[in-house]
Tab-separated table of C-alpha atoms in Angstrom:
chain	number	residue	atom	x	y	z
B	1	UNK	CA	224.167	79.415	27.953
B	2	UNK	CA	225.181	77.435	24.846
B	3	UNK	CA	227.898	78.602	22.498
B	4	UNK	CA	229.834	80.300	25.264
B	5	UNK	CA	227.052	82.818	25.977
B	6	UNK	CA	226.265	84.203	29.575
B	7	UNK	CA	223.355	82.708	31.487
B	8	UNK	CA	221.006	84.756	33.762
B	9	UNK	CA	218.661	83.313	36.310
B	10	UNK	CA	215.289	83.564	34.606
B	11	UNK	CA	213.062	84.058	37.712
B	12	UNK	CA	215.250	86.704	39.306
B	13	UNK	CA	215.478	88.679	36.088
B	14	UNK	CA	211.715	88.746	35.710
B	15	UNK	CA	211.249	90.149	39.230
B	16	UNK	CA	213.719	92.942	38.574
B	17	UNK	CA	211.980	93.866	35.351
B	18	UNK	CA	208.575	93.956	37.049
B	19	UNK	CA	209.881	96.235	39.801
B	20	UNK	CA	211.398	98.661	37.336
B	21	UNK	CA	208.194	98.735	35.318
B	22	UNK	CA	206.023	99.399	38.404
B	23	UNK	CA	208.303	102.240	39.442
B	24	UNK	CA	208.072	103.828	36.055
B	25	UNK	CA	204.314	103.470	35.798
B	26	UNK	CA	203.390	104.758	39.299
B	27	UNK	CA	205.671	107.529	40.343
B	28	UNK	CA	203.025	108.899	42.882
B	29	UNK	CA	203.736	107.759	46.452
B	30	UNK	CA	202.313	108.609	49.924
B	31	UNK	CA	205.244	109.014	52.223
B	32	UNK	CA	203.549	109.555	55.607
B	33	UNK	CA	204.729	107.072	58.193
B	34	UNK	CA	202.940	108.334	61.298
B	35	UNK	CA	200.433	106.329	63.365
B	36	UNK	CA	197.297	105.222	61.608
B	37	UNK	CA	195.202	105.316	64.783
B	38	UNK	CA	194.664	108.430	66.904
B	39	UNK	CA	192.793	109.060	70.146
B	40	UNK	CA	191.747	112.570	71.015
B	41	UNK	CA	189.453	114.184	73.520
B	42	UNK	CA	186.351	116.021	72.477
B	43	UNK	CA	186.974	119.710	71.953
B	44	UNK	CA	190.588	119.183	70.952
B	45	UNK	CA	192.146	119.440	67.484
B	46	UNK	CA	193.874	116.778	65.415
B	47	UNK	CA	196.012	116.618	62.284
B	48	UNK	CA	195.452	113.776	59.868
B	49	UNK	CA	198.769	113.388	58.047
B	50	UNK	CA	198.951	112.609	54.348
B	51	UNK	CA	202.244	113.497	52.648
B	52	UNK	CA	202.889	112.467	49.040
B	53	UNK	CA	205.467	112.741	46.259
B	54	UNK	CA	205.037	112.940	42.495
B	55	UNK	CA	207.129	111.581	39.664
B	56	UNK	CA	207.803	113.335	36.384
B	57	UNK	CA	205.619	110.817	34.676
B	58	UNK	CA	202.574	111.978	36.735
B	59	UNK	CA	201.340	114.619	34.378
B	60	UNK	CA	197.583	114.527	34.887
B	61	UNK	CA	195.521	116.934	37.059
B	62	UNK	CA	195.941	116.594	40.859
B	63	UNK	CA	192.894	115.570	42.867
B	64	UNK	CA	192.863	115.136	46.669
B	65	UNK	CA	189.851	113.694	48.429
B	66	UNK	CA	189.285	113.076	52.142
B	67	UNK	CA	186.292	110.919	53.028
B	68	UNK	CA	184.780	109.399	56.167
B	69	UNK	CA	184.245	105.728	55.436
B	70	UNK	CA	180.929	104.238	56.390
B	71	UNK	CA	180.901	101.322	58.800
B	72	UNK	CA	177.931	99.959	56.891
B	73	UNK	CA	178.789	98.681	53.448
B	74	UNK	CA	175.301	99.518	52.262
B	75	UNK	CA	175.832	103.226	52.911
B	76	UNK	CA	177.976	105.587	50.906
B	77	UNK	CA	181.148	107.158	52.186
B	78	UNK	CA	180.942	110.822	53.149
B	79	UNK	CA	183.326	113.203	51.387
B	80	UNK	CA	184.716	115.645	53.951
B	81	UNK	CA	187.013	117.961	51.924
B	82	UNK	CA	188.222	118.216	48.309
B	83	UNK	CA	191.049	119.681	46.306
B	84	UNK	CA	190.490	119.704	42.584
B	85	UNK	CA	191.443	122.000	39.742
B	86	UNK	CA	193.812	123.965	41.952
B	87	UNK	CA	190.941	124.836	44.295
B	88	UNK	CA	189.979	123.717	47.812
B	89	UNK	CA	186.427	122.830	48.811
B	90	UNK	CA	186.489	122.929	52.617
B	91	UNK	CA	182.762	123.331	53.306
B	92	UNK	CA	181.807	120.227	51.413
B	93	UNK	CA	180.603	118.278	54.482
B	94	UNK	CA	177.936	120.138	56.457
B	95	UNK	CA	178.543	118.585	59.953
B	96	UNK	CA	182.193	119.732	59.721
B	97	UNK	CA	181.592	123.092	58.159
B	98	UNK	CA	184.197	125.545	59.428
B	99	UNK	CA	186.059	122.854	61.374
B	100	UNK	CA	188.094	121.110	58.635
B	101	UNK	CA	190.933	122.725	56.655
B	102	UNK	CA	193.938	121.668	54.557
B	103	UNK	CA	197.159	121.919	56.488
B	104	UNK	CA	198.876	123.605	53.533
B	105	UNK	CA	197.627	126.564	51.570
B	106	UNK	CA	198.781	124.805	48.376
B	107	UNK	CA	198.284	121.019	48.746
B	108	UNK	CA	199.816	120.283	45.323
B	109	UNK	CA	203.241	120.838	46.882
B	110	UNK	CA	202.965	117.388	48.462
B	111	UNK	CA	201.003	118.018	51.677
B	112	UNK	CA	197.479	116.690	51.583
B	113	UNK	CA	197.135	116.666	55.390
B	114	UNK	CA	194.021	118.162	57.014
B	115	UNK	CA	193.279	119.663	60.427
B	116	UNK	CA	190.065	118.990	62.389
B	117	UNK	CA	189.149	121.406	65.188
B	118	UNK	CA	186.534	121.282	67.923
B	119	UNK	CA	186.317	117.525	67.799
B	120	UNK	CA	183.052	115.814	68.636
B	121	UNK	CA	182.263	112.235	69.449
B	122	UNK	CA	180.439	112.003	66.100
B	123	UNK	CA	183.758	112.730	64.333
B	124	UNK	CA	185.031	109.290	65.288
B	125	UNK	CA	185.613	106.929	62.388
B	126	UNK	CA	187.985	105.834	59.633
B	127	UNK	CA	189.246	108.589	57.336
B	128	UNK	CA	190.774	107.950	53.926
B	129	UNK	CA	193.160	110.245	52.071
B	130	UNK	CA	193.119	109.598	48.330
B	131	UNK	CA	195.594	111.339	46.019
B	132	UNK	CA	195.098	111.030	42.258
B	133	UNK	CA	197.381	112.265	39.489
B	134	UNK	CA	197.216	110.316	36.287
B	135	UNK	CA	198.366	107.751	35.777
B	136	UNK	CA	199.066	107.265	39.544
B	137	UNK	CA	196.591	106.934	42.443
B	138	UNK	CA	197.414	106.293	46.108
B	139	UNK	CA	195.410	106.271	49.386
B	140	UNK	CA	195.959	106.084	53.133
B	141	UNK	CA	193.533	105.235	55.919
B	142	UNK	CA	193.542	106.550	59.472
B	143	UNK	CA	191.365	105.661	62.442
B	144	UNK	CA	190.263	108.580	64.618
B	145	UNK	CA	188.684	107.948	68.003
B	146	UNK	CA	187.210	111.014	69.657
B	147	UNK	CA	186.893	110.272	73.338
B	148	UNK	CA	184.681	112.205	75.699
B	149	UNK	CA	186.236	113.366	78.924
B	150	UNK	CA	184.374	112.238	82.049
B	151	UNK	CA	181.770	114.692	83.240
B	152	UNK	CA	181.883	115.850	86.842
B	153	UNK	CA	180.727	112.821	88.837
B	154	UNK	CA	178.045	112.851	91.506
B	155	UNK	CA	178.967	111.465	94.923
B	156	UNK	CA	176.384	110.260	97.449
B	157	UNK	CA	175.940	107.715	100.227
B	158	UNK	CA	173.313	105.024	100.672
B	159	UNK	CA	172.185	103.389	103.890
B	160	UNK	CA	171.740	104.592	107.495
B	161	UNK	CA	174.640	106.737	108.721
B	162	UNK	CA	174.850	104.893	112.031
B	163	UNK	CA	177.509	102.877	113.745
B	164	UNK	CA	177.310	99.166	113.059
B	165	UNK	CA	175.429	99.633	109.768
B	166	UNK	CA	176.630	99.047	106.187
B	167	UNK	CA	177.132	102.206	104.139
B	168	UNK	CA	177.654	102.345	100.361
B	169	UNK	CA	179.421	105.338	98.784
B	170	UNK	CA	178.613	105.820	95.101
B	171	UNK	CA	180.301	107.852	92.362
B	172	UNK	CA	178.662	108.213	88.923
B	173	UNK	CA	179.775	110.181	85.862
B	174	UNK	CA	176.984	110.537	83.307
B	175	UNK	CA	179.259	111.328	80.366
B	176	UNK	CA	182.555	109.902	79.294
B	177	UNK	CA	184.031	107.376	76.897
B	178	UNK	CA	184.664	103.914	78.217
B	179	UNK	CA	186.679	102.352	79.601
B	180	UNK	CA	186.299	104.484	82.706
B	181	UNK	CA	187.793	103.861	86.116
B	182	UNK	CA	186.790	105.191	89.526
B	183	UNK	CA	189.020	105.593	92.532
B	184	UNK	CA	188.243	106.591	96.138
B	185	UNK	CA	190.448	108.171	98.755
B	186	UNK	CA	189.924	109.695	102.165
B	187	UNK	CA	191.190	113.247	102.446
B	188	UNK	CA	190.688	113.869	106.170
B	189	UNK	CA	192.027	112.458	109.441
B	190	UNK	CA	194.306	109.482	108.778
B	191	UNK	CA	193.621	109.605	104.997
B	192	UNK	CA	193.159	105.848	105.051
B	193	UNK	CA	190.046	104.064	103.926
B	194	UNK	CA	188.242	102.032	106.609
B	195	UNK	CA	189.654	98.548	106.982
B	196	UNK	CA	186.252	97.042	106.174
B	197	UNK	CA	185.854	99.067	102.948
B	198	UNK	CA	185.500	97.152	99.647
B	199	UNK	CA	185.977	99.242	96.496
B	200	UNK	CA	184.678	98.555	92.984
B	201	UNK	CA	186.735	100.621	90.478
B	202	UNK	CA	184.405	99.870	87.561
B	203	UNK	CA	181.083	100.462	89.286
B	204	UNK	CA	182.425	103.432	91.244
B	205	UNK	CA	181.252	102.170	94.645
B	206	UNK	CA	182.886	101.594	97.997
B	207	UNK	CA	181.099	99.433	100.558
B	208	UNK	CA	181.891	100.232	104.186
B	209	UNK	CA	180.747	97.294	106.318
B	210	UNK	CA	179.959	97.667	110.019
B	211	UNK	CA	180.788	101.360	109.917
B	212	UNK	CA	182.274	103.019	112.962
B	213	UNK	CA	182.717	106.639	114.019
B	214	UNK	CA	186.272	106.560	112.610
B	215	UNK	CA	184.788	106.202	109.118
B	216	UNK	CA	183.502	109.777	109.300
B	217	UNK	CA	185.312	112.350	107.203
B	218	UNK	CA	185.794	113.667	103.661
B	219	UNK	CA	186.105	111.297	100.719
B	220	UNK	CA	187.141	112.109	97.142
B	221	UNK	CA	186.150	110.115	94.062
B	222	UNK	CA	188.005	110.491	90.759
B	223	UNK	CA	186.550	109.331	87.434
B	224	UNK	CA	189.264	108.724	84.810
B	225	UNK	CA	189.515	107.603	81.219
B	226	UNK	CA	192.250	107.939	78.622
B	227	UNK	CA	191.535	111.568	77.841
B	228	UNK	CA	190.880	113.148	81.208
B	229	UNK	CA	189.470	112.932	84.712
B	230	UNK	CA	187.000	114.659	87.015
B	231	UNK	CA	186.370	114.359	90.733
B	232	UNK	CA	183.799	114.992	93.451
B	233	UNK	CA	183.936	115.188	97.263
B	234	UNK	CA	181.631	113.516	99.789
B	235	UNK	CA	181.405	114.235	103.522
B	236	UNK	CA	180.401	111.222	105.632
B	237	UNK	CA	179.169	111.564	109.223
B	238	UNK	CA	178.637	108.304	111.114
B	239	UNK	CA	176.590	108.827	114.311
B	240	UNK	CA	175.851	106.519	117.274
B	241	UNK	CA	172.637	104.492	116.986
B	242	UNK	CA	169.550	106.030	118.589
B	243	UNK	CA	168.380	104.955	122.077
B	244	UNK	CA	165.703	102.507	121.018
B	245	UNK	CA	164.721	101.654	124.604
B	246	UNK	CA	164.155	105.302	125.456
B	247	UNK	CA	162.054	105.812	122.356
B	248	UNK	CA	159.890	102.789	123.175
B	249	UNK	CA	159.475	103.907	126.797
B	250	UNK	CA	158.504	107.409	125.709
B	251	UNK	CA	155.971	105.968	123.273
B	252	UNK	CA	154.434	103.751	125.980
B	253	UNK	CA	154.220	106.647	128.439
B	254	UNK	CA	152.591	108.823	125.809
B	255	UNK	CA	149.986	106.146	125.068
B	256	UNK	CA	149.236	105.694	128.773
B	257	UNK	CA	148.831	109.432	129.263
B	258	UNK	CA	146.435	109.610	126.344
B	259	UNK	CA	144.404	106.693	127.732
B	260	UNK	CA	144.365	108.320	131.189
B	261	UNK	CA	143.109	111.597	129.754
B	262	UNK	CA	140.395	109.766	127.808
B	263	UNK	CA	139.348	107.820	130.926
B	264	UNK	CA	139.220	111.036	132.962
B	265	UNK	CA	137.050	112.732	130.352
B	266	UNK	CA	134.672	109.751	130.246
B	267	UNK	CA	134.492	109.669	134.064
B	268	UNK	CA	133.611	113.365	134.240
B	269	UNK	CA	130.960	112.975	131.557
B	270	UNK	CA	129.379	109.970	133.308
B	271	UNK	CA	129.460	111.711	136.679
B	272	UNK	CA	127.791	114.827	135.288
B	273	UNK	CA	125.169	112.691	133.602
B	274	UNK	CA	124.408	110.711	136.760
B	275	UNK	CA	124.205	113.895	138.846
B	276	UNK	CA	121.724	115.420	136.447
B	277	UNK	CA	119.657	112.248	136.489
B	278	UNK	CA	119.703	112.105	140.324
B	279	UNK	CA	118.586	115.718	140.648
B	280	UNK	CA	115.730	115.050	138.264
B	281	UNK	CA	114.597	112.021	140.282
B	282	UNK	CA	114.777	113.966	143.591
B	283	UNK	CA	112.561	116.714	142.163
B	284	UNK	CA	109.888	114.177	141.112
B	285	UNK	CA	110.040	111.927	144.196
B	286	UNK	CA	107.303	112.147	146.908
B	287	UNK	CA	108.254	110.511	150.135
B	288	UNK	CA	105.404	109.011	152.168
B	289	UNK	CA	107.004	109.478	155.584
B	290	UNK	CA	107.237	113.262	155.281
B	291	UNK	CA	104.158	115.455	155.916
B	292	UNK	CA	102.903	117.399	152.933
B	293	UNK	CA	104.437	120.787	152.365
B	294	UNK	CA	102.883	123.678	154.291
B	295	UNK	CA	102.198	125.438	151.073
B	296	UNK	CA	99.617	122.779	150.318
B	297	UNK	CA	97.912	123.430	153.691
B	298	UNK	CA	97.896	127.116	152.890
B	299	UNK	CA	96.344	126.325	149.565
B	300	UNK	CA	93.721	124.138	151.141
B	301	UNK	CA	93.067	126.765	153.773
B	302	UNK	CA	92.799	129.450	151.148
B	303	UNK	CA	90.342	127.262	149.334
B	304	UNK	CA	88.301	126.845	152.579
B	305	UNK	CA	88.466	130.533	153.342
B	306	UNK	CA	87.399	131.325	149.835
B	307	UNK	CA	84.445	128.992	150.163
B	308	UNK	CA	83.448	130.510	153.453
B	309	UNK	CA	83.848	133.979	151.971
B	310	UNK	CA	81.441	133.116	149.229
B	311	UNK	CA	79.031	131.713	151.784
B	312	UNK	CA	79.286	134.722	154.028
B	313	UNK	CA	78.841	136.999	151.093
B	314	UNK	CA	75.434	135.433	150.420
B	315	UNK	CA	74.279	135.761	154.024
B	316	UNK	CA	72.407	138.637	155.596
B	317	UNK	CA	73.082	140.015	159.086
B	318	UNK	CA	70.098	138.030	160.354
B	319	UNK	CA	71.418	134.636	159.426
B	320	UNK	CA	75.084	135.527	160.107
B	321	UNK	CA	74.412	134.885	163.808
B	322	UNK	CA	73.224	131.367	163.047
B	323	UNK	CA	76.286	130.723	160.935
B	324	UNK	CA	78.574	131.900	163.738
B	325	UNK	CA	76.891	129.593	166.258
B	326	UNK	CA	77.326	126.530	164.090
B	327	UNK	CA	80.190	124.308	165.095
B	328	UNK	CA	83.278	124.822	162.929
B	329	UNK	CA	83.817	121.263	161.784
B	330	UNK	CA	85.658	122.241	158.670
B	331	UNK	CA	88.080	124.567	160.399
B	332	UNK	CA	91.704	123.780	159.660
B	333	UNK	CA	93.837	123.921	162.830
B	334	UNK	CA	96.696	126.351	162.859
B	335	UNK	CA	100.322	125.532	163.457
B	336	UNK	CA	100.034	126.802	167.037
B	337	UNK	CA	97.339	124.219	167.704
B	338	UNK	CA	99.589	121.501	166.290
B	339	UNK	CA	102.422	122.638	168.464
B	340	UNK	CA	100.385	123.170	171.727
B	341	UNK	CA	100.954	120.383	174.274
B	342	UNK	CA	98.022	118.019	174.734
B	343	UNK	CA	97.469	118.935	178.405
B	344	UNK	CA	96.533	122.530	177.564
B	345	UNK	CA	92.875	123.284	177.105
B	346	UNK	CA	92.210	125.137	173.878
B	347	UNK	CA	90.870	128.605	174.132
B	348	UNK	CA	87.261	129.100	173.203
B	349	UNK	CA	86.726	130.599	169.813
B	350	UNK	CA	85.917	134.261	169.748
B	351	UNK	CA	82.288	135.284	169.856
B	352	UNK	CA	81.755	135.965	166.212
B	353	UNK	CA	78.094	136.711	166.874
B	354	UNK	CA	78.944	139.771	168.867
B	355	UNK	CA	81.422	140.989	166.231
B	356	UNK	CA	79.322	140.065	163.328
B	357	UNK	CA	76.214	141.940	164.414
B	358	UNK	CA	75.135	145.272	163.237
B	359	UNK	CA	78.686	146.462	163.465
B	360	UNK	CA	79.849	144.350	160.532
B	361	UNK	CA	76.750	145.210	158.544
B	362	UNK	CA	77.199	148.886	159.282
B	363	UNK	CA	80.787	148.741	158.144
B	364	UNK	CA	79.901	146.766	155.028
B	365	UNK	CA	82.565	144.170	155.765
B	366	UNK	CA	82.471	140.470	155.060
B	367	UNK	CA	83.953	138.283	157.722
B	368	UNK	CA	86.793	136.063	156.495
B	369	UNK	CA	89.181	133.675	158.183
B	370	UNK	CA	92.748	134.951	158.364
B	371	UNK	CA	95.410	132.311	157.764
B	372	UNK	CA	97.489	131.553	160.797
B	373	UNK	CA	101.273	131.963	160.901
B	374	UNK	CA	103.860	129.826	162.580
B	375	UNK	CA	106.703	131.096	164.719
B	376	UNK	CA	108.974	131.614	161.781
B	377	UNK	CA	106.428	133.905	160.199
B	378	UNK	CA	105.434	131.768	157.239
B	379	UNK	CA	101.808	131.128	156.324
B	380	UNK	CA	100.590	127.636	157.008
């Protein structure tokens, strides 16, 4: 400084003046220093902190506005709750009606914090606290992540539950905020997983290769994320493989029995058919080397007797004698004549003339020939 005057560093002086001026102009300050990112589980409650201080120079009306910022710049932010004109508007945002409140009954005392209850996954987002009191205006942003606790998982097994086969144990939780981890443990016997088991903590599976009977038991799966966990229990029963040879043998025997029954039925049907056909042929067959049935002789004899009867009926007693003396060329020999040895001389026929005289006429009878009978008594 010339003339013995004091010199001040020009740049440093300007910075001090600017700081003093800024402090005088904006006395409003947000003093909250808590975390700006919160993670909560659905159904829980959370406090979004927003503390502020005022300066004597801040003489305008106090306005407090909480809004949920839109992730899309083309959409408007959603105002959640308001304080203006010494009055609170807590039911301003319909999806949060009855679930959002100011932490203080009188926010103008420096506490613009709000409480959210019954959190839902849709409540996740960036919230902004804006405090205005002319000429000052300040804001603070907070990220809220509402995580969903894992739902009760479902445990089940895939694959044949037989020794020597590969079995996959699965655990799935349908609800829950990622990242989610799955863990398996055996709760029975040795409480150790099979040595051949391969676990996937993200997919929730455990692959048991070449399972043995020792793999049987109770298993527990736990699904976990940052806000909670749920579990399920699975009972695994590994059985020996079935006797394949016995099953095949039983199947073959069954098929053979069925074929045998079918063959037996066909044989019986064919035999019955052939028997019926044979009986029909025997009934219609006439053998040449067998004499005709005696019934036919009787029939012929009856026919001859009938003819003679008609002839005798037309004769008178005078010519009956002539008829009796005529040789009986058409007489059919009886069975006794067939059976009489050839060396015996046949008996002479009875004297029909004597019998057929006036006696027959007087009696009014007609002489007929009586059929002979064999020794058994049948008519021939």
